[in-house]
């Protein structure tokens, strides 16, 4: 190709195309159809199976960088739990998480008329990772003596109903790294037989499939797709559903780039072989 | 003695936690709980050490005007600002007057949600651009293994989004991209990760025993 060399595409062209295909569907949604996958359906059914008035735990172990994927999961879970009249206790093994959880809890609590300390409590962050998880197995109030705002948990009506994991009907762990779902499975589910569900980034989800098959996770939300499916199940389409159009087109574009890169690669190899053959013929002559 | 005492503490604490796991007696459990709280305190104290180290490293860099010292200055300034607003004594929420306002609407919370969150989100979103560029330049059908990986990646990438569902809508169920994706995730992916998990678990157990028994001493620093 004399005029245009596929190998020499400027990366700025690729970056610009990515920007356009992300921005365009966000501005002009296409509403592509979407089915619900079994791990998400199972998670939804697990929450549905919890009797009203029970206490569920939302363990948020993530940071702002993964918010676009994980925050919709937190919002949908809180909405689902409040709608079913479940009480929520939130914890975090990551210092960054509590304000993000609070950001999801506060507007939904107002929407459903829930009272802090009675219907939900944000216990905030506690250092220690797996040690903290083991401590919670013995006593949650001892491990988190104060809530996110520094209020002693002994003064919160909801926390008088909580001693340890025996009082928690279901734990939903939303995590993007370590400590996260793996530690919850290994230290809490394995030891205290807690019903555990998980929501993770798409890139972190594949290692957790064995836990779903073994029943150690009652359900799994993998990445934005999982979040979007859950939003559809709780009948409250939000940021995740909106983001799926953009993700669809970006994935298609990346596949296109891969194919284009391989076309260039094979064209180059063929040209090299042709050059090598010509040189060989010259030497022989 | 500088090494023997930490080794003895590690051995005793490690053995006690093993006993705590297998012996359901209330006294053992109570002692185990106490030890776990010590663990939490030690880890929390290490955060203070981390902050101290961060200040030391960046202060040195600024004092010596080393390359990139401006970034160190920004790092320390931002940390000081966040600390100041997080511990603002005028807006107390808890019983402790030194606990500043971290509630919704506070300066600290506003800065966190409107500065830290978008900045971290921006950094992470750059991955999309680099992945696209890397996919174009590096993902090649060089060998049968690479071909298998590439085909699986394409199926999963398209099968995990609504577009994949749309593209194969009229086909029999087992030929649709979402079904193929679920099959890849449920069988080869799960088998591989199960093997990795088992291997890692055995490795963790072996390493734990080596540390408890004092065979592995690298955590003490220096000595092999």
PDB file of C-alpha atoms in Angstrom, chain A residues 133-134 165 181-196 211 214-217, chain B residues 21:
ATOM      1  CA  UNK A 133     -13.270  -9.753  59.211  1.00  0.00           C
ATOM      2  CA  UNK A 134     -12.336 -12.320  61.850  1.00  0.00           C
ATOM      3  CA  UNK A 165     -22.646 -12.639  61.513  1.00  0.00           C
ATOM      4  CA  UNK A 181     -14.562 -10.677  47.840  1.00  0.00           C
ATOM      5  CA  UNK A 182     -11.819 -13.311  48.057  1.00  0.00           C
ATOM      6  CA  UNK A 183     -11.157 -12.455  51.717  1.00  0.00           C
ATOM      7  CA  UNK A 184     -14.895 -12.402  52.484  1.00  0.00           C
ATOM      8  CA  UNK A 185     -15.270 -15.861  50.960  1.00  0.00           C
ATOM      9  CA  UNK A 186     -12.200 -17.331  52.620  1.00  0.00           C
ATOM     10  CA  UNK A 187     -12.467 -15.743  56.064  1.00  0.00           C
ATOM     11  CA  UNK A 188     -16.197 -15.170  56.547  1.00  0.00           C
ATOM     12  CA  UNK A 189     -18.258 -17.418  54.278  1.00  0.00           C
ATOM     13  CA  UNK A 190     -16.010 -20.411  54.797  1.00  0.00           C
ATOM     14  CA  UNK A 191     -15.879 -20.025  58.563  1.00  0.00           C
ATOM     15  CA  UNK A 192     -19.222 -18.533  59.595  1.00  0.00           C
ATOM     16  CA  UNK A 193     -21.409 -19.923  56.751  1.00  0.00           C
ATOM     17  CA  UNK A 194     -22.759 -16.484  55.889  1.00  0.00           C
ATOM     18  CA  UNK A 195     -24.904 -16.084  52.772  1.00  0.00           C
ATOM     19  CA  UNK A 196     -22.558 -13.990  50.663  1.00  0.00           C
ATOM     20  CA  UNK A 211     -17.236 -19.551  44.157  1.00  0.00           C
ATOM     21  CA  UNK A 214     -19.698 -24.036  44.634  1.00  0.00           C
ATOM     22  CA  UNK A 215     -22.464 -21.964  46.245  1.00  0.00           C
ATOM     23  CA  UNK A 216     -20.016 -19.945  48.353  1.00  0.00           C
ATOM     24  CA  UNK A 217     -21.361 -16.898  46.524  1.00  0.00           C
TER      25      UNK A 217
ATOM     26  CA  UNK B  21      -9.641 -21.837  64.899  1.00  0.00           C
TER      27      UNK B  21
END
